[in-house]
Short mmCIF file of C-alpha atoms in Angstrom, two decimals:
data_model
loop_
_atom_site.label_atom_id
_atom_site.label_comp_id
_atom_site.label_asym_id
_atom_site.label_seq_id
_atom_site.Cartn_x
_atom_site.Cartn_y
_atom_site.Cartn_z
CA MET M 1 0.15 0.28 0.34
CA ASP M 2 1.19 3.46 -1.13
CA THR M 3 1.61 5.26 2.51
CA THR M 4 1.38 9.42 0.05
CA ALA M 5 -1.91 8.09 -1.52
CA PRO M 6 -5.00 8.47 -0.26
CA LEU M 7 -6.87 6.27 1.99
CA TRP M 8 -10.48 7.36 0.10
CA ARG M 9 -8.11 5.73 -3.32
CA THR M 10 -7.69 2.20 -1.45
CA SER M 11 -9.93 -1.01 -0.57
CA ASP M 12 -11.45 -2.35 1.99
CA THR M 13 -9.18 -5.32 2.06
CA GLU M 14 -6.62 -2.95 1.60
CA LEU M 15 -7.18 -0.96 4.44
CA VAL M 16 -7.52 -3.44 6.34
CA ASN M 17 -4.42 -5.10 5.64
CA ALA M 18 -2.58 -1.91 5.81
CA HIS M 19 -3.71 -1.38 9.72
CA THR M 20 -3.25 -5.32 10.01
CA ALA M 21 0.04 -4.43 9.48
CA VAL M 22 0.72 -1.33 11.96
CA VAL M 23 -0.06 -3.23 14.66
CA GLN M 24 1.74 -5.86 14.00
CA ARG M 25 4.85 -3.02 14.13
CA ARG M 26 3.65 -0.79 16.96
CA ARG M 27 3.50 -4.33 18.72
CA GLN M 28 7.34 -4.99 17.24
CA LEU M 29 8.82 -2.12 18.44
CA TYR M 30 6.41 -2.67 21.97
CA ALA M 31 9.37 -5.96 22.01
CA GLU M 32 12.00 -3.83 21.92
CA GLU M 33 11.64 -0.91 24.65
CA LEU M 34 10.56 -3.81 27.06
CA ARG M 35 14.76 -5.31 25.94
CA LEU M 36 16.40 -2.08 26.73
CA VAL M 37 13.61 -1.59 30.06
CA ALA M 38 15.28 -4.40 30.70
CA GLU M 39 18.59 -3.74 29.76
CA MET M 40 18.50 -0.50 31.65
CA GLU M 41 17.44 -2.41 34.53
CA ASN M 42 19.96 -4.93 33.78
CA ARG M 43 22.48 -2.73 33.95
CA GLY M 44 21.79 -0.27 36.99
CA VAL M 45 21.56 2.40 34.57
CA ALA M 46 18.27 4.21 36.70
CA THR M 47 21.64 4.86 39.60
CA LYS M 48 23.81 5.79 37.97
CA LEU M 49 21.84 8.73 36.78
CA GLY M 50 20.78 9.46 39.94
CA TYR M 51 17.35 8.35 39.65
CA SER M 52 16.20 6.64 42.64
CA ASN M 53 15.27 3.66 40.67
CA THR M 54 14.61 2.49 36.75
CA ALA M 55 10.65 3.45 36.86
CA ALA M 56 11.26 7.72 38.05
CA LEU M 57 14.04 7.31 35.03
CA LEU M 58 10.71 6.26 32.52
CA MET M 59 8.57 9.40 34.48
CA HIS M 60 10.61 11.37 33.59
CA THR M 61 12.59 10.79 30.25
CA ALA M 62 9.41 9.27 28.98
CA ARG M 63 7.36 10.33 30.85
CA LEU M 64 4.76 7.47 31.50
CA SER M 65 2.73 7.65 34.40
CA ARG M 66 3.99 5.86 37.24
CA ALA M 67 1.54 2.41 36.29
CA GLU M 68 2.41 2.04 33.06
CA ALA M 69 6.82 2.92 33.98
CA ARG M 70 5.75 -0.45 36.50
CA HIS M 71 4.14 -2.43 34.85
CA GLN M 72 7.43 -2.23 31.88
CA LEU M 73 8.98 -3.15 34.18
CA ALA M 74 7.13 -6.04 35.13
CA GLN M 75 7.03 -7.85 31.08
CA ALA M 76 10.74 -7.29 31.05
CA HIS M 77 11.36 -8.73 33.82
CA ASP M 78 9.47 -12.03 32.96
CA LEU M 79 9.76 -11.33 29.35
CA HIS M 80 13.93 -11.25 29.72
CA ALA M 81 16.32 -13.05 31.35
CA THR M 82 17.34 -10.53 34.96
CA THR M 83 20.63 -10.59 36.48
CA THR M 84 21.04 -10.54 40.39
CA PRO M 85 23.35 -8.01 42.35
CA THR M 86 25.43 -10.60 42.74
CA GLY M 87 26.24 -10.62 38.65
CA SER M 88 23.61 -14.42 38.84
CA VAL M 89 21.74 -14.85 35.37
CA ILE M 90 18.38 -15.67 35.76
CA ASP M 91 16.35 -17.23 32.44
CA SER M 92 13.04 -15.90 31.02
CA ALA M 93 10.05 -16.76 33.26
CA LEU M 94 7.85 -17.13 29.36
CA PRO M 95 10.81 -16.77 26.60
CA GLN M 96 7.98 -18.49 23.91
CA THR M 97 6.32 -15.24 24.78
CA ALA M 98 9.06 -13.02 24.83
CA GLU M 99 9.28 -14.00 21.67
CA ALA M 100 5.75 -14.29 20.24
CA LEU M 101 5.38 -10.38 20.70
CA ALA M 102 9.32 -9.59 18.60
CA ARG M 103 6.90 -11.11 15.84
CA GLY M 104 3.82 -9.04 17.10
CA GLU M 105 1.54 -12.22 16.91
CA VAL M 106 0.32 -10.60 20.51
CA GLY M 107 0.63 -7.29 22.41
CA SER M 108 0.38 -6.17 26.06
CA GLU M 109 -2.65 -7.41 27.42
CA HIS M 110 -2.31 -10.78 26.08
CA VAL M 111 2.10 -11.05 27.20
CA ASP M 112 -0.84 -9.45 31.16
CA ALA M 113 -3.42 -12.62 30.40
CA ILE M 114 -0.47 -15.30 30.26
CA ARG M 115 1.99 -13.99 32.90
CA THR M 116 -2.03 -13.43 35.02
CA THR M 117 -2.20 -17.79 34.54
CA LEU M 118 0.90 -18.80 34.93
CA ALA M 119 1.33 -16.83 38.20
CA ASP M 120 -1.67 -18.56 38.84
CA LEU M 121 0.49 -21.63 38.79
CA PRO M 122 3.87 -21.45 40.17
CA HIS M 123 3.61 -26.15 41.47
CA LEU M 124 4.55 -26.54 37.33
CA ASP M 125 7.85 -27.40 37.22
CA ALA M 126 9.70 -26.71 34.61
CA GLU M 127 8.29 -28.59 31.33
CA GLN M 128 4.37 -28.21 31.86
CA ARG M 129 5.63 -24.69 32.50
CA ALA M 130 5.97 -23.49 28.40
CA THR M 131 3.32 -27.10 27.64
CA ALA M 132 1.29 -24.50 29.33
CA GLU M 133 2.46 -20.67 27.73
CA GLN M 134 2.60 -23.13 24.37
CA VAL M 135 -1.01 -23.56 24.56
CA MET M 136 -1.92 -19.84 25.67
CA LEU M 137 1.19 -18.53 22.31
CA THR M 138 -1.67 -20.40 20.63
CA ARG M 139 -4.81 -19.27 22.07
CA ALA M 140 -3.78 -15.16 21.82
CA ALA M 141 -3.33 -16.20 18.38
CA GLU M 142 -7.67 -16.46 18.24
CA ASP M 143 -8.64 -14.47 21.01
CA ASP M 144 -8.64 -11.57 22.78
CA PRO M 145 -6.53 -10.56 26.01
CA LYS M 146 -10.12 -11.07 27.79
CA ALA M 147 -11.42 -14.43 26.07
CA LEU M 148 -7.51 -15.73 27.13
CA LEU M 149 -7.60 -15.02 30.34
CA ARG M 150 -10.66 -16.96 30.76
CA PHE M 151 -9.36 -19.65 28.42
CA GLY M 152 -6.63 -19.08 31.16
CA ALA M 153 -8.99 -20.98 34.03
CA ARG M 154 -8.46 -24.08 31.74
CA VAL M 155 -5.80 -24.09 31.72
CA ARG M 156 -4.25 -26.42 34.59
CA ASP M 157 -6.74 -28.96 33.54
CA ILE M 158 -5.16 -29.61 30.41
CA VAL M 159 -1.03 -29.81 31.08
CA ASP M 160 -1.56 -31.01 35.06
CA PRO M 161 -5.66 -32.25 36.16
CA ASP M 162 -4.03 -33.75 39.16
CA GLY M 163 -3.31 -30.27 40.30
CA PRO M 164 -0.99 -29.02 42.75
CA PRO M 165 -0.14 -31.60 45.66
CA PRO M 166 -1.39 -30.99 49.32
CA PRO M 167 0.36 -29.72 51.37
CA GLU M 168 2.90 -31.63 53.58
CA GLU M 169 0.84 -30.12 57.47
CA GLU M 170 -2.19 -29.78 56.28
CA PRO M 171 -4.11 -28.22 58.85
CA ILE M 172 -7.22 -31.49 59.78
CA ARG M 173 -11.09 -29.44 59.97
CA PRO M 174 -13.08 -32.37 61.88
CA ALA M 175 -15.67 -33.30 59.89
CA ARG M 176 -18.09 -32.85 62.90
CA MET M 177 -18.27 -30.17 65.55
CA LEU M 178 -20.75 -29.00 67.93
CA ARG M 179 -20.02 -25.59 70.34
CA ARG M 180 -23.15 -25.44 73.20
CA HIS M 181 -23.03 -23.06 75.79
CA ILE M 182 -26.05 -23.79 78.74
CA ARG M 183 -27.37 -20.38 80.01
CA ARG M 184 -28.76 -18.49 82.88
CA ASP M 185 -32.41 -19.62 82.59
CA GLY M 186 -30.75 -23.02 81.57
CA SER M 187 -31.21 -22.56 78.13
CA MET M 188 -29.28 -23.40 75.71
CA GLU M 189 -27.23 -21.95 72.75
CA PHE M 190 -25.15 -24.04 70.44
CA LYS M 191 -23.55 -24.17 66.24
CA GLY M 192 -21.69 -26.29 64.95
CA HIS M 193 -21.08 -28.27 61.19
CA LEU M 194 -21.63 -31.91 60.25
CA ASP M 195 -20.10 -34.46 57.74
CA LEU M 196 -21.97 -35.09 54.34
CA GLU M 197 -23.77 -38.46 55.34
CA SER M 198 -24.63 -37.15 58.82
CA ALA M 199 -26.37 -33.81 57.78
CA GLN M 200 -28.34 -36.42 55.39
CA LEU M 201 -29.16 -37.71 58.24
CA PHE M 202 -29.77 -35.25 60.17
CA GLU M 203 -32.39 -33.59 57.26
CA ASN M 204 -34.44 -36.61 57.06
CA LEU M 205 -35.10 -36.98 60.67
CA LEU M 206 -36.30 -32.99 61.08
CA LYS M 207 -38.11 -32.95 57.24
CA PRO M 208 -41.78 -35.40 59.08
CA PHE M 209 -41.20 -33.27 61.85
CA GLU M 210 -41.17 -29.42 60.51
CA LYS M 211 -44.19 -29.99 58.45
CA PRO M 212 -46.53 -27.40 59.00
CA HIS M 213 -49.98 -28.56 60.81
CA PRO M 214 -52.70 -29.64 58.02
CA GLU M 215 -55.27 -28.74 59.73
CA GLY M 216 -53.06 -24.49 58.18
CA ASN M 217 -53.91 -23.00 62.12
CA ASP M 218 -50.93 -22.94 61.94
CA THR M 219 -49.16 -19.46 62.90
CA ARG M 220 -45.19 -21.12 63.78
CA GLY M 221 -41.85 -20.08 61.56
CA TYR M 222 -39.89 -21.92 59.41
CA ALA M 223 -37.47 -21.60 62.88
CA GLU M 224 -39.56 -22.51 64.62
CA ARG M 225 -41.19 -24.90 63.23
CA ALA M 226 -37.36 -26.94 62.91
CA GLY M 227 -37.12 -26.08 66.72
CA ASP M 228 -39.96 -27.66 67.62
CA ALA M 229 -39.05 -30.58 65.09
CA PHE M 230 -35.20 -31.24 66.86
CA ALA M 231 -36.53 -31.67 70.34
CA ASP M 232 -38.95 -34.13 68.61
CA VAL M 233 -35.38 -35.91 67.38
CA LEU M 234 -33.95 -35.16 71.21
CA ARG M 235 -37.19 -37.64 72.99
CA MET M 236 -37.19 -39.67 70.52
CA ALA M 237 -33.29 -40.24 70.64
CA ALA M 238 -34.17 -40.76 74.04
CA ASN M 239 -35.87 -43.78 74.91
CA CYS M 240 -34.45 -45.17 71.39
CA PRO M 241 -33.29 -48.40 74.03
CA ASP M 242 -29.57 -48.47 72.63
CA VAL M 243 -28.30 -45.46 73.98
CA PRO M 244 -25.92 -44.72 75.95
CA ALA M 245 -26.71 -45.28 80.04
CA HIS M 246 -24.43 -44.18 83.08
CA ASN M 247 -23.17 -47.11 85.24
CA GLY M 248 -25.41 -49.38 83.10
CA ALA M 249 -28.70 -47.55 83.93
CA ARG M 250 -30.60 -45.13 82.11
CA THR M 251 -30.44 -41.70 84.18
CA GLU M 252 -33.70 -42.24 86.97
CA VAL M 253 -35.84 -40.00 88.82
CA ALA M 254 -36.79 -40.32 92.32
CA VAL M 255 -40.63 -38.21 93.34
CA THR M 256 -41.41 -38.66 96.01
CA ILE M 257 -44.88 -38.06 97.70
CA SER M 258 -47.80 -38.93 100.39
CA PHE M 259 -51.21 -40.35 99.20
CA GLU M 260 -53.05 -37.22 100.85
CA GLN M 261 -50.79 -34.56 98.70
CA LEU M 262 -51.17 -37.32 95.98
CA GLN M 263 -55.50 -36.32 96.09
CA GLN M 264 -54.53 -31.98 95.84
CA SER M 265 -54.50 -30.07 93.35
CA LEU M 266 -50.53 -30.97 92.08
CA ASP M 267 -50.88 -27.76 90.00
CA ASP M 268 -49.29 -26.67 92.97
CA VAL M 269 -46.76 -29.29 93.66
CA LEU M 270 -43.25 -28.41 92.83
CA LEU M 271 -39.73 -30.44 92.74
CA SER M 272 -38.32 -30.01 95.24
CA SER M 273 -34.47 -30.39 93.49
CA ASP M 274 -35.88 -28.24 90.93
CA PRO M 275 -37.94 -25.35 92.24
CA ARG M 276 -38.49 -24.27 88.01
CA MET M 277 -40.01 -27.14 87.49
CA THR M 278 -44.33 -27.85 88.09
CA ALA M 279 -46.23 -30.94 88.18
CA ARG M 280 -47.09 -30.86 85.38
CA GLU M 281 -44.19 -29.97 83.80
CA ALA M 282 -43.51 -33.50 85.41
CA ARG M 283 -46.06 -35.05 84.76
CA ARG M 284 -45.39 -34.74 80.76
CA LEU M 285 -41.78 -35.39 81.36
CA ALA M 286 -42.91 -38.79 83.03
CA CYS M 287 -44.72 -40.01 79.98
CA ASP M 288 -41.10 -41.75 79.26
CA ALA M 289 -40.30 -41.42 82.33
CA HIS M 290 -39.54 -45.55 83.71
CA ILE M 291 -41.83 -46.59 86.68
CA LEU M 292 -41.06 -48.36 89.38
CA PRO M 293 -43.75 -49.47 91.42
CA ALA M 294 -41.76 -49.04 95.53
CA VAL M 295 -43.47 -49.53 98.67
CA LEU M 296 -41.70 -48.25 102.27
CA ASP M 297 -42.70 -48.09 105.54
CA GLY M 298 -43.20 -45.51 108.11
CA ASP M 299 -40.04 -45.07 108.47
CA SER M 300 -39.07 -44.40 103.81
CA LYS M 301 -37.07 -47.70 104.69
CA PRO M 302 -37.65 -49.51 100.85
CA LEU M 303 -39.72 -52.93 101.67
CA ASP M 304 -39.99 -53.82 98.22
CA VAL M 305 -38.65 -52.05 94.23
CA ALA M 306 -39.98 -53.27 91.68
CA VAL M 307 -38.33 -53.34 88.29
CA PRO M 308 -38.53 -50.34 86.26
CA ALA M 309 -40.99 -51.13 82.99
CA TYR M 310 -42.53 -48.75 80.73
CA ALA M 311 -45.61 -46.23 81.28
CA ALA M 312 -46.73 -48.18 77.18
CA PRO M 313 -44.58 -50.89 76.28
CA ALA M 314 -43.24 -50.02 72.56
CA HIS M 315 -44.59 -52.18 70.04
CA ILE M 316 -48.18 -50.21 71.78
CA ARG M 317 -46.27 -46.50 71.84
CA ARG M 318 -46.14 -47.53 67.83
CA GLY M 319 -49.72 -48.38 67.51
CA LEU M 320 -50.54 -45.08 68.99
CA TYR M 321 -48.52 -43.43 66.69
CA LEU M 322 -50.37 -44.61 63.89
CA ARG M 323 -53.39 -44.22 65.01
CA ASP M 324 -53.25 -41.20 66.84
CA LYS M 325 -50.74 -38.96 64.21
CA GLY M 326 -49.34 -37.61 66.79
CA CYS M 327 -50.66 -36.57 70.46
CA ALA M 328 -53.29 -36.88 71.59
CA PHE M 329 -53.67 -34.91 75.04
CA PRO M 330 -56.66 -32.96 74.53
CA GLY M 331 -55.47 -29.71 73.98
CA CYS M 332 -51.81 -30.50 72.99
CA GLU M 333 -51.68 -30.12 68.68
CA ARG M 334 -47.84 -30.96 68.84
#
């Protein structure tokens, strides 16, 4: 294309080809610029000329911004060999990218995409790193810089599908954990996490109990229904015959009361061991308690103590669940 001829005389194809050639030359000039910057940095030219560092030199002589000067230094450091203060030479981290930039095949933003991708894969050995760089350059011939950066997320799967080895001293997080705190009023706060299998078991146990009442008058929110369901599951677990016991037997509470007191209104009776528990609450808890008939003499000496027995055997209880679909106590909606 004749650069002195008016552009309106050129064909569309010639115009596009001319622009492509200019972009290629610009990239080649940028590659030469980075090569000069790398040489200035290796020689320590900036300090010899009275500048604090190479970035300050570029800001003054080339009138670059501080960010652009540091950006060029970072690219030059990765694309060209580096000389340390002791005189040793460190090979280029991205030699293939430097050659592609010198040929004008990639631009500055392509270089940044390749640098970012390989910086996220520090565990690769030299051969894998060279392969990853080649894969990125092949893709750069087809993609713009942003698309190339998105493709970089797949490079590890191509070059190293096994991923980095686990650290030697990887912290072990417990699969199951529970922290609980007893408040002053005896209630409890808890927080924790479960492994996958236990979490699924927990969900399956709660779901049947946390459903709203079928009558449609259930005003409880989801969190409240889940809390009630959790309490129901705890009660079921407490009644399990395989639950661990203390000293070979379940925890038992012995409540002694005279016949005269028993004839009085039980709503006014409190347990002496816990003044906050009323007799009504004690009766509710006693639904699942062991019944131990005992005969005492006048001095409260036990004369006969029967063996523990449930108020309703397990097989009868299952039948009651099937018949009543819940609690059959008058006024109870559970």
